[in-house]
Amino acid sequence: MSFQHGLSGLSAAAKNLDVIGNNVANANTVGAKSSRAEFADLYANSLTGLSAATTGIGVAVSGVAQQFTQGDIVATQNPLDMAINGRGFFRVSQEGVTQYTRNGQFRMDKDGYIVTAQGARLTGYQIDATGVVSNGTPTDLRISTADISPRATASARAQLNLDARDTPITAPFNSASPTTYHSAMSMSVYDSLGRDHQVTLFYRKTAGNSWEVRASADGTDIPGVAATLNFSSAGLGTSPTGPFNLTIPVGADAGNSMTFGIDLTNATQFGASFATTEITQDGYGTGRLSGFTADDSGMLIGRYSNGQTRPQGQIVLANFVNPQGLVPLGNNAWVEGAGAGQPTLGAPGSGILGSLEAGAVENSNVDLTAELVNMITAQRVYQANAQTIKTHDQLLQTIVNLR
């Protein structure tokens, strides 16, 4: 039985070296988690029970436990790289099998799906036509590369100051003659087909606190006064009290004309040079997908050439009561095991789930220095158990040689 001690020690030490070697090999594997060999002593039981004086018969490896501690997060240049900062796993699907991973090195395949290097598709919640997240069953996330439709301008707003030192002009307005107005500003508006039209507003003082607003579209003057701005003695606008409508020609294919509101209620008349501090309008032309990224809540945001953004889906994370109960598949993936418990799904940052960091990956949590020290220790343990066998062999040889 003495040899059993040494043999079990050699076997356990070899298994420990296997675990340490695997940790060292995966020190640079993104999303990899280190493992730890756990040992248990062995005792032989008799029919009448275990005697207090019984000597153990060796050691056994009771299990290999993975350590799901946080790895270092490192920035990358790939916008689809994602790292989980905290608890949780990415949920991916491959050939109908749901897998879980911490490796956030994703890419887009030819069909627009977000996949791992092995082709497993990242899953999450879909976005409906109104931009609302459908918190149902997670499905494979797919980036739509379709153009977004244009939106005709419905309203515009400007914040500006008209110079109170200007003197009233009585000459007829003519946009080609700068002497018939004091200042002007231009803005782009869009028709229903997404075409850009250049609208210019001209301001001319007609009385002490009263200004006319004239307009032109694409270089053609629009007849009549577009609006009259009146100011108090403090230089603040008194009328109009809301937006005024402006109608411009846009061509027969877009309905001949379009009307939109212009809000100048924040205009002022102070004794300072004319200045426009803000111009906004709510229209835009057609846009093509120029890029996408994910925010810390897992929302996939598409960026378009017209300056717009659109949500494309939301990544879902999964968490388990006992992550060590997951069964490793290789390729940085796990599947549910009986001891892991049911997965809890949710958006990143919700509940106890961690947040996402886009353009980054989570490195392996292997401490290479500690593993090399553990390797030295395991080597010494192996040598010590081999010495036990050698010593018992010498004792047995002495007995055999008795005459």
PDB file of C-alpha atoms in Angstrom, residues 3 82 92 173 178 290 313 348 355 365 376:
ATOM      1  CA  PHE A   3       3.449   2.487  -3.286  1.00  0.00           C
ATOM      2  CA  MET A  82     -16.666  44.308 -26.921  1.00  0.00           C
ATOM      3  CA  VAL A  92     -24.232  33.192 -29.010  1.00  0.00           C
ATOM      4  CA  PHE A 173     -35.960  95.001 -51.034  1.00  0.00           C
ATOM      5  CA  PRO A 178     -26.861  94.499 -50.051  1.00  0.00           C
ATOM      6  CA  SER A 290     -21.044  54.362 -42.604  1.00  0.00           C
ATOM      7  CA  GLY A 313     -30.549  45.939 -31.841  1.00  0.00           C
ATOM      8  CA  PRO A 348     -25.873  45.033 -20.081  1.00  0.00           C
ATOM      9  CA  SER A 355     -21.679  46.907 -18.653  1.00  0.00           C
ATOM     10  CA  ASN A 365      -7.335  36.458 -16.166  1.00  0.00           C
ATOM     11  CA  ILE A 376       7.843  25.085  -9.555  1.00  0.00           C
TER      12      ILE A 376
END
